[in-house]
Amino acid sequence: MSGRVEDLLRELAPQVLGVLVRRHGGFDACEDAVQEALIAAALGWPVDGVPANPTGWLVTAAQRRLIDTWRSDSARRRREDAVSASVGDGPVPDEDDTLALLTLCCHPALNPPSQVALTLRAVGGLTTAEIARGLLVPEATVAQRISRAKARIRAAGGRFGDADDETRLPAVLQTLYLVFNEGYTASSGDALQRVELTREALRLTRILHGLRPADGEVTGLLALMLLTDARRAARTRQDGALVPLDEQDRGLWDAAAIAEGVALVTGSLATSAPGPYQIQAAIAAVHDEAARPQDTDWRQILGLYEALAVLAPGPMVTLNRIVAVAMVRGPAEALEQLDAVATDPALVGHHRVDAVRAHLLDRAGDADGAREHYRRAAARTLSAPEQRYLLDRAAGTSTRPG
Amino acid sequence: MKYLILVHSDAHFLERWAGLTDAQRADFGLGHRALTDELLESGELVVSGGLADPALGRRVAVRDGATTVTDGPFAEVKEHLAGFYLVECTAERSLEIAARVPDAVWGLVEVRPVLGRGDVDL
């Protein structure tokens, strides 16, 4: 299938599904019908050309599939007649259907992996095989997650809600951020034809931002993704090893993405109440705006982490704030603060405490202590690239100039 | 996160197995099957399997480009791997699943996190 048709189908998938669900309800049957219509289009359009009204073509094709499904179920004759009567030449889809669909895919009855899989399929228009490649799990697992998620939504009514859309926006943002992170942490540059989950998350978040331009947190998430993804080319070496922020070649950062991200977060902080995504985006913006590591405005970063600790406290926020304290007020004070929080149940035994302690000891000139804690952190991390980075640090601590 | 649930076996287990009735052994097998079906249905299962007798294991070594294969059984092994479940779920849930493995009644089940890709910018 040609790339152009593929992109067009991904763009139209949620609109077509939205029209069907709004009209007929029954999310799961509609989703099946839309998938079949998309497959028919993917096979036909590259040969016959893209129809003049592609959305109308897909809506009509999907509705025919829906009728076929119901036709095989004689108890639904009357509904079938009602559908037949309503098949038109393809209505103008309501853009907001995408948000209603996202909300439905992030239904509270679903667990996060199911929300991710269903969002990528129903809103992103990805095939089960593409999602499986992106998430590094077998296709059967993804297929099962999707069919089970659809069954749960069916049990819950399977129709668009309207009153609860706004309250469920945080779940939608969380799912999109999960998709982004799945893609962002995947090793880059492998030869596999991987689905670009990062790009997909950005695309969907951009659509959401278009629907809710005044929502500060939607804007913040889009900015956070842009400002993080901007560093992608610099964050891994050829051999897949992680490059820490202060050692990255900043010439490889994507200046256009940074400019857009900075503009977005600056605008939203000026006009709406700050939330966790905006603050995290602001932190990423401060890092990205520094031409050299030593130009980083750590005072501003420390202030932002202090704000984040109030809005969305958590163990990682605590540790990142302490790293900022070290940059502003020196490693001794940061080590004192680390000792004070290390007994917090959320942090006891966490590898990141050891990693931060090693970093602080290293800056304080205690090479032996640093090496010891880098090793401890490496033994406890659950991330392969991070483990490698920590072992490298442990090996290099004694030889690096202080 | 992905977790590998390792089902171990040892001489004690084999003694106990010999003492079970046919019905008890059938329950054991059905317990594994039911758990796999349930994890497949929930979308948490990546893959699961039982391993053939350790006597069928073969060790492979490559020295100076030459491959040598040694056939089992390997006498020094006190405990061996009998089966595994690779699941994708939370840490807490991985322990719940492990507790449902029939072999857990004999304390032969171990849960190990699989190294992932992490989610951090260092």
Coordinates of C-alpha atoms in Angstrom, one line a residue:
Chain A
M1 CA 0.0 0.0 0.0
S2 CA 1.4 3.4 -0.9
G3 CA 2.3 5.6 2.0
R4 CA 0.0 8.4 0.9
V5 CA -3.1 6.1 1.0
E6 CA -1.9 4.7 4.3
D7 CA -1.6 8.1 5.9
L8 CA -5.0 9.2 4.5
L9 CA -6.7 6.1 5.9
R10 CA -5.2 6.6 9.3
E11 CA -6.4 10.2 9.3
L12 CA -10.0 9.2 8.2
A13 CA -10.4 6.1 10.4
P14 CA -11.5 7.9 13.6
Q15 CA -13.9 10.2 11.6
V16 CA -15.6 7.2 9.9
L17 CA -15.8 5.2 13.1
G18 CA -17.2 8.3 14.8
V19 CA -20.0 8.7 12.3
L20 CA -21.0 5.1 12.6
V21 CA -20.9 5.0 16.4
R22 CA -22.8 8.3 16.7
R23 CA -25.4 6.9 14.3
H24 CA -25.9 3.3 15.3
G25 CA -24.1 2.9 18.7
G26 CA -22.5 -0.5 19.2
F27 CA -18.9 0.5 19.2
D28 CA -17.5 -3.0 18.8
A29 CA -19.6 -3.9 15.7
C30 CA -18.9 -0.5 14.2
E31 CA -15.2 -0.9 14.8
D32 CA -15.2 -4.3 13.0
A33 CA -17.0 -2.8 10.1
V34 CA -14.7 0.1 9.8
Q35 CA -11.6 -2.2 9.9
E36 CA -13.1 -4.1 7.0
A37 CA -13.8 -1.0 5.0
L38 CA -10.2 0.3 5.7
I39 CA -8.8 -3.0 4.4
A40 CA -11.0 -2.8 1.3
A41 CA -9.8 0.7 0.7
A42 CA -6.1 -0.2 1.4
L43 CA -6.4 -2.9 -1.3
G44 CA -8.5 -1.0 -3.8
W45 CA -7.5 2.7 -3.7
P46 CA -3.8 2.3 -4.8
V47 CA -5.2 0.5 -7.9
D48 CA -8.4 2.4 -8.7
G49 CA -7.4 5.7 -7.3
V50 CA -8.6 7.6 -4.2
P51 CA -12.4 8.4 -4.5
A52 CA -13.5 12.0 -4.7
N53 CA -15.1 11.8 -1.3
P54 CA -13.0 9.3 0.6
T55 CA -14.8 9.7 3.9
G56 CA -18.1 9.1 2.3
W57 CA -16.8 6.1 0.5
L58 CA -15.5 4.6 3.8
V59 CA -18.7 5.4 5.7
T60 CA -20.8 3.8 3.0
A61 CA -18.6 0.7 2.8
A62 CA -18.5 0.3 6.6
Q63 CA -22.3 0.7 6.8
R64 CA -22.7 -2.0 4.2
R65 CA -20.6 -4.3 6.4
L66 CA -22.6 -3.4 9.4
I67 CA -25.8 -4.3 7.5
D68 CA -24.3 -7.6 6.4
T69 CA -23.5 -8.3 10.0
W70 CA -27.0 -7.6 11.1
R71 CA -28.5 -9.3 8.1
S72 CA -27.0 -12.6 9.4
D73 CA -29.0 -11.9 12.6
S74 CA -32.6 -12.1 11.7
A75 CA -33.8 -10.7 15.0
R76 CA -32.3 -7.3 13.9
R77 CA -34.2 -7.0 10.7
R78 CA -35.9 -3.8 11.7
R79 CA -32.7 -2.1 12.7
E80 CA -31.2 -3.2 9.4
D81 CA -34.1 -1.4 7.5
A82 CA -33.5 1.7 9.6
V83 CA -29.8 1.6 8.7
S84 CA -30.5 1.1 5.0
A85 CA -32.8 4.1 5.0
S86 CA -30.1 6.2 6.6
V87 CA -27.2 5.3 4.3
G88 CA -26.4 8.5 2.4
D89 CA -23.6 9.8 0.3
G90 CA -21.3 10.2 3.3
P91 CA -22.1 13.0 5.7
V92 CA -19.6 15.6 6.8
P93 CA -18.1 14.0 9.9
D94 CA -18.1 15.9 13.1
E95 CA -14.5 16.4 14.1
D96 CA -15.3 16.2 17.7
D97 CA -16.1 12.5 17.2
T98 CA -12.4 11.9 17.5
L99 CA -12.4 13.1 21.1
A100 CA -15.5 11.1 21.9
L101 CA -13.7 8.0 20.4
L102 CA -10.6 8.7 22.4
T103 CA -12.7 9.0 25.5
L104 CA -14.5 5.7 24.7
C105 CA -11.1 3.9 24.1
C106 CA -9.9 5.2 27.5
H107 CA -13.0 3.9 29.3
P108 CA -12.3 3.4 33.0
A109 CA -13.4 -0.3 32.7
L110 CA -10.2 -0.9 30.7
N111 CA -6.7 -1.4 32.0
P112 CA -3.9 0.8 30.5
P113 CA -2.5 -1.8 28.1
S114 CA -6.0 -2.3 26.6
Q115 CA -6.6 1.4 26.4
V116 CA -3.3 1.8 24.5
A117 CA -4.1 -1.0 22.1
L118 CA -7.6 0.1 21.4
T119 CA -6.6 3.8 21.0
L120 CA -4.0 2.9 18.4
R121 CA -6.4 0.7 16.5
A122 CA -9.7 2.7 16.7
V123 CA -8.3 6.2 16.6
G124 CA -4.8 5.6 15.1
G125 CA -6.1 3.3 12.4
L126 CA -3.1 0.9 13.0
T127 CA -3.5 -2.8 12.3
T128 CA -3.2 -5.4 15.0
A129 CA 0.2 -6.5 13.5
E130 CA 1.5 -2.9 13.5
I131 CA 0.5 -2.4 17.1
A132 CA 2.1 -5.7 18.1
R133 CA 5.4 -4.7 16.5
G134 CA 5.2 -1.3 18.2
L135 CA 4.6 -2.8 21.6
L136 CA 6.9 -5.8 21.2
V137 CA 4.3 -8.3 22.1
P138 CA 2.8 -11.1 20.0
E139 CA 0.0 -10.2 17.6
A140 CA -2.4 -12.7 19.4
T141 CA -1.9 -10.8 22.6
V142 CA -2.8 -7.5 21.0
A143 CA -5.8 -9.0 19.2
Q144 CA -7.0 -10.4 22.5
R145 CA -6.5 -7.1 24.3
I146 CA -8.5 -5.3 21.6
S147 CA -11.4 -7.8 21.5
R148 CA -11.7 -7.9 25.2
A149 CA -11.6 -4.2 25.4
K150 CA -14.4 -4.0 22.9
A151 CA -16.4 -6.5 24.8
R152 CA -16.1 -4.5 27.9
I153 CA -17.1 -1.3 26.2
R154 CA -20.1 -3.2 24.7
A155 CA -21.1 -4.3 28.2
A156 CA -20.8 -0.7 29.3
G157 CA -23.2 0.5 26.6
G158 CA -20.7 1.2 23.7
R159 CA -22.1 4.6 22.9
F160 CA -20.7 8.1 23.0
G161 CA -21.2 9.8 26.3
D162 CA -21.3 13.5 26.3
A163 CA -21.4 14.7 29.9
D164 CA -18.4 12.8 31.1
D165 CA -16.0 13.7 28.2
E166 CA -14.1 16.4 30.1
T167 CA -13.7 14.4 33.3
R168 CA -12.1 11.6 31.3
L169 CA -9.7 13.8 29.4
P170 CA -6.9 13.1 32.0
A171 CA -7.2 9.3 31.1
V172 CA -6.9 10.2 27.4
L173 CA -3.8 12.3 28.0
Q174 CA -2.3 9.5 30.1
T175 CA -2.9 7.0 27.4
L176 CA -1.4 9.2 24.7
Y177 CA 1.7 9.8 26.9
L178 CA 2.0 6.0 27.4
V179 CA 2.0 5.5 23.7
F180 CA 4.6 8.2 23.3
N181 CA 6.9 6.7 25.9
E182 CA 6.5 3.2 24.4
G183 CA 7.8 4.6 21.2
Y184 CA 10.4 6.9 22.7
T185 CA 12.1 4.3 24.8
A186 CA 12.3 1.8 22.0
S187 CA 15.8 1.4 20.7
S188 CA 16.1 3.8 17.8
G189 CA 17.7 3.0 14.5
D190 CA 16.9 -0.7 14.3
A191 CA 16.3 -2.0 10.8
L192 CA 12.9 -3.5 11.6
Q193 CA 10.0 -1.7 10.0
R194 CA 8.8 -0.6 13.4
V195 CA 5.6 1.4 13.7
E196 CA 6.6 4.9 14.9
L197 CA 4.5 5.0 18.1
T198 CA 6.1 8.3 19.0
R199 CA 5.0 9.9 15.8
E200 CA 1.6 8.4 16.2
A201 CA 1.2 9.7 19.7
L202 CA 2.3 13.2 18.5
R203 CA -0.2 13.0 15.6
L204 CA -3.1 12.1 17.9
T205 CA -2.1 14.6 20.5
R206 CA -2.0 17.3 17.8
I207 CA -5.5 16.3 16.7
L208 CA -6.7 16.6 20.3
H209 CA -4.9 20.0 20.6
G210 CA -6.8 21.1 17.5
L211 CA -10.1 20.1 19.2
R212 CA -9.2 21.6 22.6
P213 CA -6.9 24.5 21.8
A214 CA -7.7 26.3 25.0
D215 CA -6.9 23.3 27.3
G216 CA -3.6 24.0 29.0
E217 CA -2.8 20.4 29.8
V218 CA -3.5 19.2 26.3
T219 CA -1.2 21.9 25.0
G220 CA 1.3 21.0 27.7
L221 CA 1.4 17.4 26.7
L222 CA 1.9 18.2 23.0
A223 CA 4.7 20.6 24.0
L224 CA 6.3 17.9 26.3
M225 CA 6.2 15.4 23.5
L226 CA 7.8 17.8 21.0
L227 CA 10.5 19.0 23.4
T228 CA 11.4 15.4 24.4
D229 CA 11.3 13.9 20.9
A230 CA 13.5 16.8 19.7
R231 CA 16.4 15.1 21.5
R232 CA 15.9 11.7 20.1
A233 CA 18.7 11.7 17.6
A234 CA 21.2 12.6 20.3
R235 CA 20.1 10.4 23.1
T236 CA 21.5 7.0 21.8
R237 CA 24.8 6.1 20.4
Q238 CA 25.2 3.9 17.3
D239 CA 25.5 0.9 19.5
G240 CA 22.3 1.7 21.3
A241 CA 23.9 3.0 24.5
L242 CA 22.2 5.9 26.3
V243 CA 23.8 9.3 26.2
P244 CA 22.9 11.4 29.2
L245 CA 21.6 14.9 28.7
D246 CA 24.8 16.8 29.6
E247 CA 26.8 14.7 27.1
Q248 CA 24.4 14.9 24.1
D249 CA 25.5 16.6 20.9
R250 CA 23.0 19.5 21.0
G251 CA 23.6 20.1 17.3
L252 CA 21.6 16.9 16.7
W253 CA 18.5 18.3 18.5
D254 CA 15.6 19.2 16.3
A255 CA 15.4 23.0 16.4
A256 CA 12.0 23.3 14.7
A257 CA 10.4 20.9 17.2
I258 CA 12.0 22.8 20.1
A259 CA 10.8 26.2 18.8
E260 CA 7.2 24.8 18.4
G261 CA 7.3 23.2 21.9
V262 CA 8.6 26.3 23.6
A263 CA 6.0 28.5 21.9
L264 CA 3.2 26.1 22.9
V265 CA 4.2 25.8 26.6
T266 CA 5.0 29.5 26.9
G267 CA 1.5 30.4 25.5
S268 CA -0.4 27.9 27.7
L269 CA 1.4 28.9 30.9
A270 CA 0.5 32.5 30.2
T271 CA -3.2 31.8 29.6
S272 CA -4.3 28.8 31.7
A273 CA -3.8 27.3 35.1
P274 CA -0.5 25.3 35.2
G275 CA -0.8 21.5 35.4
P276 CA 1.7 18.7 35.6
Y277 CA 2.1 18.3 31.8
Q278 CA 2.8 22.0 31.3
I279 CA 5.3 22.1 34.2
Q280 CA 7.1 19.0 32.8
A281 CA 7.1 20.7 29.3
A282 CA 8.5 23.9 30.8
I283 CA 11.4 21.9 32.4
A284 CA 12.1 20.2 29.1
A285 CA 12.0 23.7 27.4
V286 CA 14.6 25.0 29.9
H287 CA 16.9 22.1 29.0
D288 CA 16.3 22.4 25.3
E289 CA 17.0 26.2 25.2
A290 CA 20.5 25.8 26.7
A291 CA 23.0 25.9 23.9
R292 CA 25.6 24.2 26.2
P293 CA 25.0 22.1 29.4
Q294 CA 26.6 24.8 31.5
D295 CA 24.1 27.4 30.1
T296 CA 21.2 25.5 31.7
D297 CA 19.1 27.7 34.0
W298 CA 19.1 25.3 36.9
R299 CA 17.4 27.9 39.2
Q300 CA 14.4 27.9 37.0
I301 CA 14.4 24.1 36.8
L302 CA 14.5 23.9 40.6
G303 CA 11.6 26.3 40.8
L304 CA 9.6 24.2 38.3
Y305 CA 10.3 21.0 40.2
E306 CA 9.1 22.7 43.4
A307 CA 5.9 23.6 41.6
L308 CA 5.6 20.1 40.3
A309 CA 6.1 18.6 43.8
V310 CA 3.0 20.6 44.9
L311 CA 0.8 19.7 41.8
A312 CA 1.8 16.1 41.2
P313 CA 4.1 14.9 43.9
G314 CA 5.9 11.6 43.4
P315 CA 9.2 9.8 44.1
M316 CA 10.7 10.8 40.7
V317 CA 9.8 14.4 41.2
T318 CA 11.4 14.3 44.6
L319 CA 14.7 12.9 43.2
N320 CA 14.8 15.2 40.2
R321 CA 14.3 18.2 42.5
I322 CA 17.3 17.0 44.6
V323 CA 19.4 16.8 41.4
A324 CA 18.4 20.4 40.7
V325 CA 19.3 21.4 44.3
A326 CA 22.8 20.0 43.7
M327 CA 23.2 22.1 40.5
V328 CA 22.1 25.3 42.3
R329 CA 23.3 24.9 45.9
G330 CA 26.0 22.2 45.6
P331 CA 26.2 18.4 46.3
A332 CA 26.5 18.6 50.1
E333 CA 23.1 20.1 50.6
A334 CA 21.6 17.8 48.0
L335 CA 23.0 14.7 49.8
E336 CA 21.5 15.9 53.1
Q337 CA 18.1 16.2 51.4
L338 CA 18.6 12.8 49.8
D339 CA 19.2 11.2 53.2
A340 CA 16.0 12.8 54.5
V341 CA 13.8 11.3 51.7
A342 CA 15.6 8.0 51.3
T343 CA 13.4 6.5 54.1
D344 CA 10.2 7.4 52.3
P345 CA 8.5 4.0 51.6
A346 CA 8.1 4.9 47.9
L347 CA 11.9 5.3 47.6
V348 CA 13.2 2.6 49.8
G349 CA 15.3 0.2 47.7
H350 CA 14.6 2.2 44.5
H351 CA 17.5 2.0 42.1
R352 CA 17.1 5.7 41.3
V353 CA 18.0 6.7 44.8
D354 CA 21.3 4.9 44.4
A355 CA 21.8 6.5 41.0
V356 CA 21.2 10.0 42.3
R357 CA 23.4 9.3 45.3
A358 CA 26.2 8.1 43.0
H359 CA 25.9 11.2 40.9
L360 CA 26.0 13.5 43.9
L361 CA 29.0 11.7 45.5
D362 CA 30.8 11.9 42.1
R363 CA 30.3 15.6 42.1
A364 CA 31.4 15.9 45.7
G365 CA 34.7 14.1 44.8
D366 CA 34.0 10.7 46.5
A367 CA 34.9 8.4 43.6
D368 CA 34.8 5.2 45.7
G369 CA 31.3 6.0 47.1
A370 CA 30.1 6.9 43.7
R371 CA 31.3 3.7 42.1
E372 CA 29.7 1.6 44.8
H373 CA 26.3 3.3 44.4
Y374 CA 26.4 3.2 40.6
R375 CA 26.9 -0.5 40.9
R376 CA 24.0 -0.9 43.3
A377 CA 21.8 1.1 41.1
A378 CA 22.8 -1.0 38.1
A379 CA 21.9 -4.2 39.9
R380 CA 18.5 -2.9 40.8
T381 CA 17.3 -1.1 37.6
L382 CA 14.7 -2.8 35.4
S383 CA 15.8 -0.9 32.3
A384 CA 18.4 -2.5 30.1
P385 CA 19.9 0.8 28.6
E386 CA 20.0 2.4 32.0
Q387 CA 21.8 -0.6 33.5
R388 CA 24.4 -0.3 30.8
Y389 CA 24.8 3.4 31.4
L390 CA 25.1 2.9 35.2
L391 CA 27.8 0.1 34.7
D392 CA 29.7 2.4 32.4
R393 CA 29.5 5.2 35.0
A394 CA 30.8 2.8 37.7
A395 CA 33.7 1.8 35.5
G396 CA 34.5 5.3 34.5
T397 CA 34.2 7.1 37.8
S398 CA 37.7 6.5 39.0
T399 CA 39.3 7.6 35.7
R400 CA 37.1 10.7 34.9
P401 CA 38.6 14.0 35.8
G402 CA 36.6 15.4 38.8
Chain B
M1 CA 6.5 -4.4 32.6
K2 CA 7.1 -8.0 31.6
Y3 CA 7.8 -10.7 34.2
L4 CA 9.1 -14.2 33.7
I5 CA 7.5 -16.6 36.1
L6 CA 9.9 -19.5 36.5
V7 CA 8.5 -22.9 37.6
H8 CA 11.3 -24.9 39.1
S9 CA 11.5 -28.6 39.9
D10 CA 13.8 -30.7 42.1
A11 CA 14.2 -34.2 43.5
H12 CA 11.7 -33.4 46.3
F13 CA 9.1 -32.4 43.8
L14 CA 9.5 -35.6 41.8
E15 CA 9.1 -37.7 45.0
R16 CA 5.9 -35.8 45.9
W17 CA 4.6 -36.1 42.3
A18 CA 5.1 -39.9 42.5
G19 CA 2.9 -40.0 45.6
L20 CA -0.1 -38.1 44.0
T21 CA -3.2 -39.8 42.8
D22 CA -4.2 -39.7 39.1
A23 CA -6.9 -37.2 40.0
Q24 CA -4.5 -35.0 41.8
R25 CA -2.1 -35.0 38.8
A26 CA -5.0 -34.2 36.5
D27 CA -5.9 -31.2 38.7
F28 CA -2.3 -30.0 38.5
G29 CA -2.3 -30.1 34.7
L30 CA -5.8 -28.5 34.5
G31 CA -4.6 -25.7 36.8
H32 CA -1.8 -24.8 34.4
R33 CA -4.1 -24.9 31.5
A34 CA -6.8 -22.8 33.2
L35 CA -4.2 -20.2 34.2
T36 CA -2.8 -20.0 30.6
D37 CA -6.4 -19.6 29.2
E38 CA -7.2 -16.9 31.7
L39 CA -4.1 -14.9 31.0
L40 CA -4.6 -15.3 27.3
E41 CA -8.2 -14.0 27.7
S42 CA -7.0 -11.1 29.9
G43 CA -4.3 -10.1 27.3
E44 CA -1.6 -10.4 30.0
L45 CA 0.0 -13.5 28.5
V46 CA 3.0 -13.1 26.2
V47 CA 3.9 -16.8 26.1
S48 CA 4.0 -19.8 28.3
G49 CA 5.3 -23.3 28.1
G50 CA 6.4 -26.5 29.9
L51 CA 9.8 -27.8 29.3
A52 CA 10.8 -31.3 28.2
D53 CA 12.8 -33.5 30.6
P54 CA 16.1 -31.9 31.5
A55 CA 17.8 -35.1 30.3
L56 CA 16.9 -33.9 26.8
G57 CA 18.8 -30.6 27.4
R58 CA 22.0 -30.0 25.3
R59 CA 24.8 -27.6 26.1
V60 CA 26.4 -25.6 23.4
A61 CA 29.8 -24.1 23.5
V62 CA 31.7 -22.2 20.8
R63 CA 35.5 -22.1 21.1
D64 CA 37.7 -20.6 18.4
G65 CA 34.7 -20.7 16.0
A66 CA 34.1 -24.4 16.6
T67 CA 30.8 -25.5 18.1
T68 CA 30.7 -28.4 20.5
V69 CA 27.4 -29.9 21.8
T70 CA 27.2 -31.9 25.0
D71 CA 24.2 -34.1 25.5
G72 CA 22.5 -34.3 28.9
P73 CA 21.7 -35.4 31.5
F74 CA 23.9 -33.2 33.5
A75 CA 24.4 -34.9 36.9
E76 CA 25.4 -31.8 38.9
V77 CA 22.0 -30.0 38.5
K78 CA 20.0 -30.1 41.7
E79 CA 17.1 -28.0 40.5
H80 CA 15.9 -27.5 37.0
L81 CA 13.5 -25.3 35.1
A82 CA 10.2 -27.1 34.4
G83 CA 8.1 -24.4 32.8
F84 CA 7.6 -20.7 32.4
Y85 CA 5.0 -17.9 31.9
L86 CA 6.0 -14.6 30.4
V87 CA 3.4 -12.1 31.4
E88 CA 2.9 -8.3 30.9
C89 CA 1.4 -6.7 33.9
T90 CA 2.2 -4.7 37.1
A91 CA 4.6 -6.0 39.7
E92 CA 1.8 -6.6 42.1
R93 CA -0.2 -8.6 39.6
S94 CA 2.8 -10.7 38.6
L95 CA 2.8 -12.0 42.2
E96 CA -0.9 -12.7 42.1
I97 CA -0.4 -14.8 38.9
A98 CA 2.6 -16.6 40.3
A99 CA 0.5 -17.6 43.4
R100 CA -2.0 -19.2 41.0
V101 CA 0.7 -21.5 39.4
P102 CA -0.1 -25.0 40.8
D103 CA 3.6 -25.6 41.7
A104 CA 3.4 -22.6 44.1
V105 CA 2.0 -25.0 46.8
W106 CA 5.5 -26.5 46.9
G107 CA 7.4 -23.2 46.9
L108 CA 8.9 -23.7 43.5
V109 CA 7.8 -20.6 41.7
E110 CA 10.0 -17.5 41.2
V111 CA 9.1 -14.2 39.6
R112 CA 11.8 -12.2 37.8
P113 CA 11.4 -8.8 36.1
V114 CA 12.5 -8.7 32.5
L115 CA 14.7 -5.8 31.7
G116 CA 12.7 -3.3 29.8
R117 CA 13.6 -0.2 27.8
G118 CA 13.0 2.2 30.7
D119 CA 11.3 5.5 30.5
V120 CA 14.0 8.0 31.4
D121 CA 16.0 10.7 29.9
L122 CA 19.2 10.7 31.9

